[in-house]
Amino acid sequence: MVVMKFGGSSVGDGTRIRNVAGIAGRFAEGEGTPAVVVSAMQGVTDALIRAAEAASRRDNGTLHRTIAELYARHEEAAAEVAPPEEREALLAEVHSLIRDFENLCAAVGVLGELTPRGLDAVASFGERLSARLLAAALRQEGYAARALEASDFIVTDAHHGAASPLWDHTRDRTRGAVLPLLAEGTIPVITGFIGATPEGVITTLGRGGSDFSASIVAASLDADEIWIWTDVDGVMTADPRIVPEARTLPELSYAEAAELSYFGARVIHPKTVLPAVERGIPIRIKNTFNPDGPSTLITSSPREGRSTVKAITAIKSLSLITVEGRGMIGVPGIAAKVFSAVAREGISVLMISQSSSEQNICFAIRGEETARALEALNTAFAPELAARNVDRIWAEDGVAIVAAVGKGMRRTPGIAAKLFGALGKAGINVISIAQGSSEHNISLVVSEGQVEDAVRAIHREFDLGREG
Ligand code: ADP
Ligand code: ASP
Ligand code: MG
């Protein structure tokens, strides 16, 4: 049994939803009924959040404009995908959901604030709408299909905005909700991205989290494969929007896929890999706009390609924090103190580097967390700052990490030199460097304005666009 996930751009309008229904339907005829997981129509999650934020500021202009757009897009798609006899009912359902959303925005307006819990309720509407549209499109093509709300069976903790599944409950309930449909040949169309706490409060798994939903469902059902359908030909040697000559990587290991997604390859959400590894479920990444074209297969034992560096990724909007001071030399526990101070704030560190002189420690975090990190560090190091053992704690904003990823980099000499050479030739200054202890990646910090040039320069230097 296969779990298929379709991303936002693949269901971006009525025509695309019908295309996806064709893909899932033909698969059902040929290979057996898949369980389908679907994202919100492209841009809808952003629009929902924008509307609710406008409501919290009482910016009624933006609120009403955004809601009108939500009605228009979903009405248009519904009219296009629904079987004629279902058209009225589907439109009524779309209207009723968007009306619920309007009421929620009204409540946000009264309170004048949007809590993390409220934000998850807000963001859930996109998938709740798209799942109904795709199920209708499948019925229009003649396949039995039913929309399911994952909040009925993906049970999570209450970490709003980045919830984690509670596996025991999730497994039993997912099996209970989905297996009977599969057994009777009805295609379940499950909302991606969302779950609910044991008390039934809606949660979300994190932006881009529908991939994770697919792997949660697949692990719960002991699926044979997970197919992530997106808008590019699988995982490529770089983001094809940055590097036009990027090429599809036919096979990757779970570790490489995890590393790539962690360092910015949005094509697969970082949390997707773990449930699949644990149950040994292969993941395929395919293009809905080119279904018979190249694709990527992710397993524990990929066939090895020729290159040491497989792909170049980038993460933008970061900030590099530096703690420096001559008095830090040889003093044990400074690093521990730095990282426990940021960890207490719930800030995650993407990369760390310490100079061998021990005069400074620097690390990268998301830009929006800079102020909180500085405050926490200044508090934690108040005695050291007063005693001048730590001279300065400061942030450099507007930086990006560029990472070169690939298992073959392990024990291959000269990779770092080649990376620096490529950037030097392109006139790009490297602010900091770190190598992951797995030796599966080397990460460089560069200024955000130069990140795309850096990715292109490294891609060219390692000749990743060449067939091989
Ligand atoms: P979906 O809506 O299907 O979830 P996403 O937009 O989340 O799709 O992810 C697909 C996008 O990921 C592609 O359009 C591409 O621009 C981007 N991307 C970034 N890095 C890579 C990479 N190494 N290979 C393929 N796509 C990548
Ligand atoms: N719709 C959600 C988002 O935009 C989840 C996803 O697309 O995977 O983040
Ligand atoms: Mg995605």
Short mmCIF file of C-alpha atoms and ligand atoms in Angstrom, two decimals:
data_model
loop_
_atom_site.label_atom_id
_atom_site.label_comp_id
_atom_site.label_asym_id
_atom_site.label_seq_id
_atom_site.Cartn_x
_atom_site.Cartn_y
_atom_site.Cartn_z
CA MET A 1 0.00 0.00 0.00
CA VAL A 2 1.25 3.44 -0.93
CA VAL A 3 0.67 6.77 0.84
CA MET A 4 0.68 9.64 -1.67
CA LYS A 5 1.08 13.25 -0.64
CA PHE A 6 0.28 16.11 -2.98
CA GLY A 7 1.78 19.53 -2.23
CA GLY A 8 0.23 22.98 -2.48
CA SER A 9 1.36 23.84 -5.99
CA SER A 10 0.09 20.47 -7.24
CA VAL A 11 -3.40 21.44 -6.08
CA GLY A 12 -3.05 25.16 -6.83
CA ASP A 13 -6.31 25.45 -8.83
CA GLY A 14 -9.21 23.37 -10.15
CA THR A 15 -7.32 22.15 -13.22
CA ARG A 16 -4.38 21.02 -11.10
CA ILE A 17 -6.67 19.29 -8.63
CA ARG A 18 -8.18 17.35 -11.53
CA ASN A 19 -4.70 16.42 -12.74
CA VAL A 20 -3.84 15.08 -9.28
CA ALA A 21 -7.13 13.16 -9.13
CA GLY A 22 -6.14 11.54 -12.43
CA ILE A 23 -2.73 10.52 -11.03
CA ALA A 24 -4.15 9.04 -7.82
CA GLY A 25 -7.06 7.42 -9.65
CA ARG A 26 -4.94 5.72 -12.31
CA PHE A 27 -2.65 4.44 -9.58
CA ALA A 28 -5.66 3.04 -7.70
CA GLU A 29 -6.74 1.14 -10.81
CA GLY A 30 -3.29 -0.24 -11.57
CA GLU A 31 -1.67 -0.86 -8.21
CA GLY A 32 -4.31 -0.69 -5.50
CA THR A 33 -6.02 2.02 -3.51
CA PRO A 34 -3.55 4.61 -2.13
CA ALA A 35 -4.08 6.68 1.00
CA VAL A 36 -3.83 10.30 -0.12
CA VAL A 37 -2.58 13.23 1.98
CA VAL A 38 -3.11 16.72 0.64
CA SER A 39 -1.79 20.22 1.37
CA ALA A 40 -3.76 23.44 1.19
CA MET A 41 -3.99 25.09 -2.23
CA GLN A 42 -0.78 27.02 -2.88
CA GLY A 43 -0.63 30.27 -0.88
CA VAL A 44 -3.78 29.53 1.11
CA THR A 45 -2.05 28.86 4.45
CA ASP A 46 -0.22 32.18 4.09
CA ALA A 47 -3.49 33.92 3.23
CA LEU A 48 -5.28 32.46 6.27
CA ILE A 49 -2.51 33.63 8.58
CA ARG A 50 -2.44 37.04 6.90
CA ALA A 51 -6.19 37.41 7.40
CA ALA A 52 -6.07 36.44 11.06
CA GLU A 53 -3.13 38.76 11.72
CA ALA A 54 -5.05 41.56 10.04
CA ALA A 55 -8.02 40.75 12.29
CA SER A 56 -5.83 40.96 15.39
CA ARG A 57 -4.69 44.45 14.31
CA ARG A 58 -8.28 45.34 13.35
CA ASP A 59 -7.09 45.98 9.80
CA ASN A 60 -10.48 45.28 8.25
CA GLY A 61 -9.41 46.22 4.74
CA THR A 62 -6.81 43.46 4.53
CA LEU A 63 -9.07 41.03 6.37
CA HIS A 64 -12.02 41.43 3.99
CA ARG A 65 -9.89 41.46 0.87
CA THR A 66 -8.14 38.25 1.91
CA ILE A 67 -11.37 36.51 2.81
CA ALA A 68 -12.91 37.50 -0.52
CA GLU A 69 -9.91 35.94 -2.28
CA LEU A 70 -10.32 32.73 -0.27
CA TYR A 71 -13.97 32.49 -1.30
CA ALA A 72 -13.17 33.20 -4.95
CA ARG A 73 -10.35 30.65 -5.25
CA HIS A 74 -12.19 27.83 -3.51
CA GLU A 75 -15.51 28.51 -5.24
CA GLU A 76 -13.84 28.50 -8.61
CA ALA A 77 -12.00 25.26 -7.88
CA ALA A 78 -15.12 23.64 -6.42
CA ALA A 79 -17.16 24.51 -9.49
CA GLU A 80 -14.48 22.98 -11.68
CA VAL A 81 -13.85 19.72 -9.82
CA ALA A 82 -17.25 18.66 -8.47
CA PRO A 83 -19.45 16.07 -10.15
CA PRO A 84 -22.56 18.01 -11.33
CA GLU A 85 -24.88 16.37 -8.80
CA GLU A 86 -22.52 17.35 -5.95
CA ARG A 87 -21.80 20.90 -7.02
CA GLU A 88 -24.32 22.62 -4.73
CA ALA A 89 -23.40 20.54 -1.71
CA LEU A 90 -19.67 21.08 -2.22
CA LEU A 91 -20.14 24.83 -2.61
CA ALA A 92 -22.23 24.88 0.54
CA GLU A 93 -19.52 23.01 2.41
CA VAL A 94 -16.82 25.39 1.17
CA HIS A 95 -18.96 28.36 2.22
CA SER A 96 -19.65 26.94 5.63
CA LEU A 97 -15.93 26.32 6.31
CA ILE A 98 -14.89 29.78 5.19
CA ARG A 99 -17.73 31.25 7.27
CA ASP A 100 -16.36 29.39 10.31
CA PHE A 101 -13.01 30.92 9.48
CA GLU A 102 -14.57 34.39 9.31
CA ASN A 103 -16.13 33.85 12.72
CA LEU A 104 -12.78 32.78 14.10
CA CYS A 105 -11.22 35.97 12.70
CA ALA A 106 -14.01 37.99 14.31
CA ALA A 107 -13.15 36.41 17.67
CA VAL A 108 -9.46 37.19 17.11
CA GLY A 109 -10.48 40.80 16.37
CA VAL A 110 -12.41 41.06 19.64
CA LEU A 111 -9.52 39.63 21.64
CA GLY A 112 -7.02 41.72 19.70
CA GLU A 113 -4.46 38.92 19.82
CA LEU A 114 -3.60 35.73 18.01
CA THR A 115 -2.27 32.98 20.30
CA PRO A 116 -0.26 29.99 19.00
CA ARG A 117 -3.33 27.86 19.64
CA GLY A 118 -5.53 30.28 17.71
CA LEU A 119 -3.02 30.37 14.88
CA ASP A 120 -3.19 26.59 14.48
CA ALA A 121 -6.99 26.71 14.29
CA VAL A 122 -6.65 29.45 11.68
CA ALA A 123 -4.07 27.60 9.58
CA SER A 124 -6.05 24.35 9.60
CA PHE A 125 -8.72 25.61 7.22
CA GLY A 126 -6.58 25.33 4.08
CA GLU A 127 -6.19 21.57 4.24
CA ARG A 128 -9.76 21.09 5.43
CA LEU A 129 -10.90 22.84 2.25
CA SER A 130 -8.47 21.21 -0.19
CA ALA A 131 -9.16 17.66 1.05
CA ARG A 132 -12.85 18.11 0.24
CA LEU A 133 -12.04 19.47 -3.20
CA LEU A 134 -9.68 16.62 -4.07
CA ALA A 135 -12.10 13.96 -2.82
CA ALA A 136 -14.83 15.50 -5.01
CA ALA A 137 -12.45 15.59 -7.99
CA LEU A 138 -11.74 11.89 -7.56
CA ARG A 139 -15.46 11.10 -7.46
CA GLN A 140 -15.90 13.20 -10.59
CA GLU A 141 -13.34 10.92 -12.28
CA GLY A 142 -15.37 7.92 -11.15
CA TYR A 143 -13.37 6.78 -8.11
CA ALA A 144 -14.82 6.28 -4.64
CA ALA A 145 -13.16 8.81 -2.33
CA ARG A 146 -13.78 10.44 1.03
CA ALA A 147 -12.20 13.47 2.73
CA LEU A 148 -10.88 12.77 6.23
CA GLU A 149 -9.75 15.26 8.86
CA ALA A 150 -6.44 14.18 10.33
CA SER A 151 -7.39 15.95 13.57
CA ASP A 152 -9.65 12.93 14.16
CA PHE A 153 -6.72 10.50 14.27
CA ILE A 154 -3.27 12.17 14.24
CA VAL A 155 -2.98 12.75 17.98
CA THR A 156 -0.25 15.18 19.01
CA ASP A 157 1.21 17.01 21.96
CA ALA A 158 0.09 20.60 22.53
CA HIS A 159 3.22 22.20 21.05
CA HIS A 160 1.25 24.54 18.80
CA GLY A 161 2.96 25.39 15.54
CA ALA A 162 5.30 22.40 15.70
CA ALA A 163 3.37 19.55 17.29
CA SER A 164 4.73 16.00 17.53
CA PRO A 165 2.60 12.88 17.20
CA LEU A 166 1.77 10.75 20.21
CA TRP A 167 2.47 7.50 18.45
CA ASP A 168 0.40 4.96 20.35
CA HIS A 169 -2.84 6.87 19.98
CA THR A 170 -2.03 7.96 16.46
CA ARG A 171 -1.28 4.50 15.17
CA ASP A 172 -4.46 2.88 16.49
CA ARG A 173 -6.73 5.72 15.48
CA THR A 174 -5.21 6.15 12.04
CA ARG A 175 -5.60 2.46 11.34
CA GLY A 176 -9.17 2.59 12.58
CA ALA A 177 -10.04 5.56 10.37
CA VAL A 178 -8.19 4.64 7.18
CA LEU A 179 -7.93 0.85 6.83
CA PRO A 180 -11.69 0.19 6.46
CA LEU A 181 -11.85 2.69 3.57
CA LEU A 182 -8.84 1.13 1.84
CA ALA A 183 -10.39 -2.32 2.29
CA GLU A 184 -13.54 -1.29 0.47
CA GLY A 185 -11.56 0.50 -2.28
CA THR A 186 -12.47 4.04 -1.22
CA ILE A 187 -9.57 6.50 -1.54
CA PRO A 188 -9.14 8.37 1.76
CA VAL A 189 -8.12 11.99 1.16
CA ILE A 190 -6.50 13.11 4.39
CA THR A 191 -5.76 16.69 5.42
CA GLY A 192 -1.99 17.21 5.69
CA PHE A 193 -0.36 19.55 8.21
CA ILE A 194 -2.87 19.18 11.05
CA GLY A 195 -3.53 17.00 14.07
CA ALA A 196 -5.20 17.46 17.43
CA THR A 197 -4.30 17.03 21.08
CA PRO A 198 -5.89 14.17 23.03
CA GLU A 199 -8.48 16.78 24.16
CA GLY A 200 -9.32 17.50 20.52
CA VAL A 201 -7.66 20.92 20.20
CA ILE A 202 -6.33 21.45 16.65
CA THR A 203 -2.56 21.57 16.23
CA THR A 204 -0.23 21.92 13.23
CA LEU A 205 3.00 20.06 12.56
CA GLY A 206 5.01 23.06 11.31
CA ARG A 207 5.08 24.92 8.01
CA GLY A 208 5.56 22.54 5.12
CA GLY A 209 4.43 19.77 7.46
CA SER A 210 2.13 17.84 5.11
CA ASP A 211 5.15 15.72 4.11
CA PHE A 212 5.45 14.77 7.77
CA SER A 213 1.72 13.95 7.87
CA ALA A 214 2.27 11.52 4.99
CA SER A 215 5.05 9.74 6.81
CA ILE A 216 3.02 9.62 10.05
CA VAL A 217 0.15 8.02 8.16
CA ALA A 218 2.49 5.65 6.31
CA ALA A 219 4.22 4.52 9.51
CA SER A 220 0.85 4.02 11.22
CA LEU A 221 -0.47 1.92 8.33
CA ASP A 222 2.81 0.02 7.75
CA ALA A 223 2.70 1.28 4.17
CA ASP A 224 5.07 -0.11 1.54
CA GLU A 225 6.08 3.29 0.15
CA ILE A 226 5.55 7.03 0.57
CA TRP A 227 5.26 9.06 -2.61
CA ILE A 228 5.71 12.82 -2.19
CA TRP A 229 4.29 14.50 -5.27
CA THR A 230 5.57 18.04 -5.77
CA ASP A 231 6.31 20.57 -8.53
CA VAL A 232 9.88 19.54 -9.45
CA ASP A 233 11.51 16.31 -10.68
CA GLY A 234 12.44 14.96 -7.24
CA VAL A 235 15.34 16.04 -5.05
CA MET A 236 17.84 17.85 -7.21
CA THR A 237 21.50 18.82 -6.93
CA ALA A 238 20.29 22.31 -5.93
CA ASP A 239 17.05 24.28 -5.87
CA PRO A 240 16.23 24.52 -9.60
CA ARG A 241 14.87 28.02 -8.99
CA ILE A 242 18.41 29.10 -8.12
CA VAL A 243 20.40 26.77 -10.36
CA PRO A 244 18.63 26.11 -13.68
CA GLU A 245 21.06 23.30 -14.63
CA ALA A 246 20.33 21.37 -11.41
CA ARG A 247 19.79 17.67 -12.01
CA THR A 248 17.61 15.04 -10.32
CA LEU A 249 19.36 12.78 -7.78
CA PRO A 250 17.97 9.33 -8.63
CA GLU A 251 18.76 7.82 -5.22
CA LEU A 252 19.58 9.14 -1.76
CA SER A 253 20.02 7.66 1.70
CA TYR A 254 17.68 8.65 4.50
CA ALA A 255 20.62 10.37 6.22
CA GLU A 256 21.40 12.43 3.13
CA ALA A 257 17.76 13.37 2.62
CA ALA A 258 17.46 14.41 6.25
CA GLU A 259 20.61 16.51 6.02
CA LEU A 260 19.49 18.17 2.78
CA SER A 261 16.09 19.07 4.15
CA TYR A 262 17.54 20.25 7.43
CA PHE A 263 19.85 22.59 5.53
CA GLY A 264 17.11 24.13 3.44
CA ALA A 265 15.98 21.82 0.61
CA ARG A 266 12.30 22.60 1.05
CA VAL A 267 11.29 19.80 -1.34
CA ILE A 268 10.95 17.51 1.70
CA HIS A 269 10.16 18.53 5.29
CA PRO A 270 12.96 17.52 7.71
CA LYS A 271 10.67 15.57 10.01
CA THR A 272 9.43 13.32 7.20
CA VAL A 273 12.43 11.04 7.23
CA LEU A 274 12.43 9.66 10.78
CA PRO A 275 9.16 7.68 10.81
CA ALA A 276 10.11 6.26 7.41
CA VAL A 277 13.60 5.18 8.56
CA GLU A 278 12.21 3.52 11.66
CA ARG A 279 9.92 1.33 9.62
CA GLY A 280 12.16 1.05 6.57
CA ILE A 281 9.61 2.65 4.26
CA PRO A 282 11.12 3.97 0.99
CA ILE A 283 10.20 7.53 0.01
CA ARG A 284 9.81 8.59 -3.64
CA ILE A 285 9.72 12.22 -4.70
CA LYS A 286 7.87 12.83 -7.96
CA ASN A 287 6.63 15.70 -10.10
CA THR A 288 2.86 16.02 -10.68
CA PHE A 289 3.57 18.15 -13.74
CA ASN A 290 5.91 15.50 -15.18
CA PRO A 291 4.69 12.22 -13.66
CA ASP A 292 6.75 9.96 -15.92
CA GLY A 293 9.88 12.10 -15.65
CA PRO A 294 12.88 11.63 -13.35
CA SER A 295 12.26 11.08 -9.63
CA THR A 296 14.19 10.40 -6.44
CA LEU A 297 14.10 7.23 -4.36
CA ILE A 298 15.16 7.55 -0.70
CA THR A 299 16.13 4.32 1.12
CA SER A 300 18.70 3.08 3.61
CA SER A 301 20.91 1.60 0.88
CA PRO A 302 20.96 3.78 -2.23
CA ARG A 303 23.11 2.92 -5.23
CA GLU A 304 26.08 5.22 -5.01
CA GLY A 305 26.55 7.88 -7.65
CA ARG A 306 29.93 9.11 -8.72
CA SER A 307 30.15 12.36 -6.82
CA THR A 308 31.34 13.08 -3.32
CA VAL A 309 29.25 16.22 -2.96
CA LYS A 310 25.69 15.44 -3.99
CA ALA A 311 23.79 18.65 -3.50
CA ILE A 312 24.06 22.27 -2.45
CA THR A 313 21.42 23.79 -0.20
CA ALA A 314 20.84 27.15 1.42
CA ILE A 315 18.91 28.61 4.34
CA LYS A 316 18.28 32.33 4.44
CA SER A 317 17.16 34.88 7.05
CA LEU A 318 19.59 33.77 9.69
CA SER A 319 21.65 35.61 12.22
CA LEU A 320 25.14 34.73 13.45
CA ILE A 321 25.68 35.26 17.17
CA THR A 322 29.22 35.60 18.48
CA VAL A 323 30.39 35.41 22.08
CA GLU A 324 33.95 36.63 22.30
CA GLY A 325 36.57 37.46 24.84
CA ARG A 326 40.22 36.78 25.55
CA GLY A 327 39.27 35.73 29.06
CA MET A 328 37.39 32.73 27.64
CA ILE A 329 40.60 30.89 26.74
CA GLY A 330 40.91 27.65 28.64
CA VAL A 331 37.86 28.34 30.81
CA PRO A 332 35.78 25.17 30.91
CA GLY A 333 32.01 25.29 30.55
CA ILE A 334 31.65 28.44 28.43
CA ALA A 335 30.16 26.58 25.48
CA ALA A 336 27.80 24.70 27.77
CA LYS A 337 26.66 27.98 29.27
CA VAL A 338 26.13 29.57 25.87
CA PHE A 339 24.02 26.74 24.54
CA SER A 340 22.02 26.15 27.68
CA ALA A 341 21.10 29.84 27.73
CA VAL A 342 19.71 29.70 24.19
CA ALA A 343 18.15 26.28 24.71
CA ARG A 344 16.20 27.58 27.72
CA GLU A 345 14.62 30.09 25.33
CA GLY A 346 13.61 27.25 23.00
CA ILE A 347 15.84 28.67 20.27
CA SER A 348 17.32 26.11 17.94
CA VAL A 349 20.90 26.42 16.77
CA LEU A 350 21.50 25.55 13.13
CA MET A 351 25.27 25.53 13.11
CA ILE A 352 28.12 26.09 15.55
CA SER A 353 31.72 27.03 15.04
CA GLN A 354 34.46 27.78 17.53
CA SER A 355 37.80 29.18 16.57
CA SER A 356 40.74 27.06 17.71
CA SER A 357 42.11 30.00 19.67
CA GLU A 358 38.95 29.68 21.83
CA GLN A 359 38.56 33.44 21.72
CA ASN A 360 35.08 33.16 20.33
CA ILE A 361 32.14 30.85 19.83
CA CYS A 362 29.71 31.63 17.07
CA PHE A 363 26.48 30.01 16.02
CA ALA A 364 23.63 30.56 13.59
CA ILE A 365 19.98 30.92 14.55
CA ARG A 366 16.83 32.11 12.78
CA GLY A 367 16.83 35.87 12.34
CA GLU A 368 13.56 36.42 14.19
CA GLU A 369 15.06 34.91 17.35
CA THR A 370 18.05 37.27 17.53
CA ALA A 371 16.74 39.68 20.15
CA ARG A 372 15.68 36.89 22.50
CA ALA A 373 19.01 35.10 22.10
CA LEU A 374 21.03 38.24 22.86
CA GLU A 375 18.94 39.00 25.89
CA ALA A 376 19.33 35.47 27.26
CA LEU A 377 23.10 35.51 26.69
CA ASN A 378 23.58 38.94 28.22
CA THR A 379 21.70 37.80 31.31
CA ALA A 380 23.55 34.48 31.58
CA PHE A 381 26.96 36.09 31.07
CA ALA A 382 26.39 39.20 33.19
CA PRO A 383 29.13 38.21 35.70
CA GLU A 384 31.65 37.36 32.93
CA LEU A 385 30.86 40.59 31.09
CA ALA A 386 31.37 42.58 34.28
CA ALA A 387 34.68 40.79 34.94
CA ARG A 388 35.69 41.31 31.29
CA ASN A 389 36.23 37.58 30.72
CA VAL A 390 33.67 37.94 27.95
CA ASP A 391 34.18 41.16 25.99
CA ARG A 392 31.31 41.19 23.60
CA ILE A 393 28.15 39.33 22.61
CA TRP A 394 26.88 40.44 19.25
CA ALA A 395 24.81 39.44 16.25
CA GLU A 396 25.37 39.72 12.54
CA ASP A 397 21.98 39.79 10.81
CA GLY A 398 21.14 38.97 7.23
CA VAL A 399 23.31 35.91 6.81
CA ALA A 400 22.67 32.56 5.16
CA ILE A 401 24.07 29.05 5.44
CA VAL A 402 25.17 27.31 2.27
CA ALA A 403 25.72 23.60 2.77
CA ALA A 404 27.39 21.00 0.59
CA VAL A 405 25.87 17.59 1.37
CA GLY A 406 26.85 14.05 0.43
CA LYS A 407 27.91 10.85 2.13
CA GLY A 408 30.97 10.48 -0.10
CA MET A 409 32.50 13.60 1.46
CA ARG A 410 33.56 11.47 4.35
CA ARG A 411 37.32 11.17 4.42
CA THR A 412 37.66 12.72 0.96
CA PRO A 413 40.39 15.30 1.30
CA GLY A 414 40.26 18.68 -0.35
CA ILE A 415 36.53 19.31 -0.34
CA ALA A 416 36.71 22.31 1.95
CA ALA A 417 39.56 23.76 -0.10
CA LYS A 418 37.51 23.37 -3.27
CA LEU A 419 34.51 25.06 -1.64
CA PHE A 420 36.60 28.01 -0.51
CA GLY A 421 38.26 28.18 -3.92
CA ALA A 422 34.89 28.35 -5.68
CA LEU A 423 33.67 31.14 -3.43
CA GLY A 424 36.97 33.00 -3.62
CA LYS A 425 36.82 33.01 -7.41
CA ALA A 426 33.27 34.32 -7.25
CA GLY A 427 34.36 37.09 -4.85
CA ILE A 428 32.19 35.81 -2.00
CA ASN A 429 33.41 36.25 1.55
CA VAL A 430 32.99 33.28 3.91
CA ILE A 431 31.98 34.55 7.34
CA SER A 432 32.18 31.22 9.16
CA ILE A 433 32.50 27.50 8.45
CA ALA A 434 31.50 24.26 10.17
CA GLN A 435 31.64 20.60 9.33
CA GLY A 436 28.94 18.31 10.68
CA SER A 437 30.36 15.50 12.79
CA SER A 438 28.66 13.02 10.44
CA GLU A 439 30.97 14.40 7.73
CA HIS A 440 27.91 14.40 5.50
CA ASN A 441 28.05 18.12 5.12
CA ILE A 442 30.14 21.25 5.26
CA SER A 443 28.28 24.47 6.00
CA LEU A 444 29.47 27.96 5.21
CA VAL A 445 27.96 31.21 6.42
CA VAL A 446 27.80 33.94 3.79
CA SER A 447 25.99 37.22 3.55
CA GLU A 448 22.39 36.76 2.46
CA GLY A 449 22.78 38.96 -0.60
CA GLN A 450 25.42 36.57 -1.96
CA VAL A 451 23.79 33.26 -1.16
CA GLU A 452 22.41 32.50 -4.61
CA ASP A 453 25.73 33.31 -6.28
CA ALA A 454 27.44 31.09 -3.71
CA VAL A 455 25.13 28.14 -4.47
CA ARG A 456 25.69 28.57 -8.21
CA ALA A 457 29.45 28.89 -7.84
CA ILE A 458 29.76 25.71 -5.77
CA HIS A 459 27.38 23.80 -8.04
CA ARG A 460 29.56 24.76 -10.99
CA GLU A 461 32.84 23.99 -9.21
CA PHE A 462 31.73 20.42 -8.40
CA ASP A 463 30.19 20.06 -11.86
CA LEU A 464 26.94 18.82 -10.34
CA GLY A 465 24.93 19.61 -13.48
CA ARG A 466 26.81 16.92 -15.42
CA GLU A 467 25.08 13.59 -16.04
CA GLY A 468 26.69 10.78 -14.09
P1 ADP B 1 5.07 21.35 -2.11
O1 ADP B 1 4.08 22.46 -2.24
O2 ADP B 1 4.87 20.27 -3.13
O3 ADP B 1 5.22 20.83 -0.72
P2 ADP B 1 7.48 22.90 -1.78
O4 ADP B 1 7.39 24.26 -2.36
O5 ADP B 1 7.34 22.74 -0.32
O6 ADP B 1 6.45 21.97 -2.56
O7 ADP B 1 8.86 22.21 -2.22
C1 ADP B 1 9.20 22.13 -3.58
C2 ADP B 1 10.20 23.22 -3.90
O8 ADP B 1 11.42 22.95 -3.20
C3 ADP B 1 10.64 23.28 -5.34
O9 ADP B 1 9.74 24.03 -6.13
C4 ADP B 1 12.03 23.89 -5.25
O10 ADP B 1 12.00 25.28 -5.57
C5 ADP B 1 12.41 23.76 -3.80
N1 ADP B 1 13.72 23.11 -3.59
C6 ADP B 1 14.70 23.56 -2.77
N2 ADP B 1 15.77 22.79 -2.83
C7 ADP B 1 15.50 21.80 -3.70
C8 ADP B 1 16.23 20.66 -4.17
N3 ADP B 1 17.48 20.39 -3.76
N4 ADP B 1 15.63 19.84 -5.07
C9 ADP B 1 14.38 20.10 -5.48
N5 ADP B 1 13.64 21.16 -5.08
C10 ADP B 1 14.18 22.00 -4.20
N1 ASP B 2 -0.14 24.10 3.98
C1 ASP B 2 0.94 23.99 4.93
C2 ASP B 2 1.96 25.10 4.70
O1 ASP B 2 1.79 25.90 3.79
C3 ASP B 2 1.57 22.64 4.95
C4 ASP B 2 2.22 22.19 3.67
O2 ASP B 2 1.98 22.78 2.62
O3 ASP B 2 2.95 21.19 3.70
O4 ASP B 2 2.89 25.21 5.44
MG MG B 3 6.38 21.36 0.96
#
